[in-house]
Structure formats: structure tokens, C-alpha cells
Amino acid sequence: MKIEAKELSKIYGEGESLVTALDRVSLQIMPGDFISITGPSGSGKSTLLHLLSGLDQPTSGRLTYDDKDIYSLSDRERSALRRRSIGFVFQQFHLLPVLTARENILMPLLLDKRQPDEAYLEQLSKLLGIGGRLTHLPHELSGGQQQRVAIARALITQPDVIFADEPTGNLDSKSGGEVMEILGKVHEKMGKTIVIITHDSRVAGMANRQFSIVDGVLAQKAAQKWSLR
Ligand code: ADP
Ligand code: MG
């Protein structure tokens, strides 16, 4: 799936409390891309990810998935499309505390009235190293394991694209490294497109295209650093 944003802007509030969270951002996300976006706190990173994934609506601008205008769809059509083609990974995991890992992972399918594919669940659990943890509740898991469960939940609907908003932000450096290794495999072995927000330059370095955002303005970083000498 190709995702194209044209001049997306998001303005919150009005008058003196007006905030331009996103300022005419254009971006093409091609199948198989691994894109990183870095930027200071409050620069518009989460806003951009929410807009690109159709979780929120822009004040102005266009967003297309395979040339289909997302905001010309009804709310219902748009959320159905989002549920099937996009997986979202949050910094805070957002697992439901009373459900087991397995139940959390399968939740998006239940919401979409789809049957679980046991073979795919097993394959995912293996890839993510959580096969032995599926009957555990979130509080019985380490942070890194919880985030891996959340990644499995994002992948269970077989989406084309994974959006991750600071997925290692709540993890120590070792678990963060493991989570990134897994996202690398999700890109390489499963062929998923990945768009990741991060503060970690090591993480950003894994991407094939790196962007930065400052005050709502997105800019691509040079693909390579050139020496002036
Ligand atoms: P980041 O993820 O880079 O830290 P955000 O995208 O969350 O930044 O926020 C960008 C700007 O928009 C900030 O100034 C933030 O305060 C503002 N903002 C975000 N969400 C809202 C909202 N729901 N209402 C008003 N302002 C918001
Ligand atoms: Mg944020």
C-alpha cells in the first residue's frame, strides 16, 4: 500500500491558544519503506502519526491510501480500512490488564468479527519470542515482553503498515534493543512497511529514510553524510 500525505496541517484551539501542531506536511510512504521521524517533545510527531494512520483528521490537506482519498470515506469505511491495513504500536503498550497476552493479541480480530488464525498466531509468537507467555496477564510480563505482545496485536490483522510512536520510550536500553531487533525482522522477514517515531539515534539509523520534525515542519535528512574535505 502506498500512503501519500499532501500538505497536511493540524491546528488545535483558536485565538491566543491556537497551536499549529502540523504545518503543511507532505510525505510519500512506499511499500517496504522503513521511515524514522525524530524531533523534540511537542514538535508534532504523534499528531503526524495519528493523521497518517487515520486515527485523527487534519485541519487541511489530503491523505490517500493507494490513491484513495481517506477523508472522502465515511467514518465507518475509514475505520474498517484502518483496522485492516494499519497496525499501531504505542509507547505505553496499552494492553488491557484483565486479558491474557493471547486475548490482547486477538482483540483486533474480535472487534472486526474475524476468526483467529492459530497458525499465524503461533508463527508471530515465535518470531516475537513470546510463545511461552501467551497465558500470562500483562502485569506478569516485563516491559519488553509487553511491548512484544503489543507488536503481535498490531500484526495479527496482517496489516501492510506498522506505525510505532516511540515504541522503546518506556524500555531500558536492552529491552529497547530487542524490540527494535524485532521491528527490523517485521520489516525484513514479513515485508511490512514501518514508520517509527523515536528519540534514539540508533533506532533512527535502522531506517532507509530519516526525517526530522521541528515546530510541525517535516524535513528529510540527507541520506548520507558528505564530508566537505
Ligand atoms: P510530540 O508527539 O512531538 O511530542 P504532539 O504531536 O503530541 O507532539 O503535539 C504537538 C503540539 O500540539 C504540542 O504543542 C501539543 O501541545 C499540541 N497538541 C497535541 N494534541 C493536542 C490537543 N488534543 N489539543 C490541543 N493541543 C494539542
Ligand atoms: Mg508524542
PDB file of N, CA and C and ligand atoms in Angstrom, residues 42 44-47 91 165-166 197, ligand 2:
ATOM      1  N   GLY A  42       6.772  17.811  21.687  1.00  0.00           N
ATOM      2  CA  GLY A  42       5.844  18.861  21.285  1.00  0.00           C
ATOM      3  C   GLY A  42       5.998  19.325  19.853  1.00  0.00           C
ATOM      4  N   GLY A  44       5.156  17.724  17.125  1.00  0.00           N
ATOM      5  CA  GLY A  44       4.086  17.285  16.225  1.00  0.00           C
ATOM      6  C   GLY A  44       4.201  15.837  15.760  1.00  0.00           C
ATOM      7  N   LYS A  45       5.115  15.072  16.369  1.00  0.00           N
ATOM      8  CA  LYS A  45       5.355  13.697  15.924  1.00  0.00           C
ATOM      9  C   LYS A  45       4.115  12.818  16.076  1.00  0.00           C
ATOM     10  N   SER A  46       3.530  12.817  17.274  1.00  0.00           N
ATOM     11  CA  SER A  46       2.356  11.958  17.497  1.00  0.00           C
ATOM     12  C   SER A  46       1.184  12.423  16.645  1.00  0.00           C
ATOM     13  N   THR A  47       1.017  13.744  16.534  1.00  0.00           N
ATOM     14  CA  THR A  47      -0.052  14.286  15.694  1.00  0.00           C
ATOM     15  C   THR A  47       0.089  13.761  14.272  1.00  0.00           C
ATOM     16  N   GLN A  91       3.855   3.939  22.794  1.00  0.00           N
ATOM     17  CA  GLN A  91       4.906   3.952  23.820  1.00  0.00           C
ATOM     18  C   GLN A  91       4.456   3.237  25.095  1.00  0.00           C
ATOM     19  N   ASP A 165       4.859   4.715  17.725  1.00  0.00           N
ATOM     20  CA  ASP A 165       5.108   6.015  18.364  1.00  0.00           C
ATOM     21  C   ASP A 165       6.005   5.817  19.594  1.00  0.00           C
ATOM     22  N   GLU A 166       7.277   6.052  19.426  1.00  0.00           N
ATOM     23  CA  GLU A 166       8.282   5.857  20.474  1.00  0.00           C
ATOM     24  C   GLU A 166       8.151   4.509  21.174  1.00  0.00           C
ATOM     25  N   ILE A 197       8.517   6.646  15.175  1.00  0.00           N
ATOM     26  CA  ILE A 197       8.933   7.867  15.851  1.00  0.00           C
ATOM     27  C   ILE A 197       9.883   7.473  16.957  1.00  0.00           C
TER      28      ILE A 197
HETATM   29 MG    MG B   2       4.367  12.183  21.096  1.00  0.00          MG
END
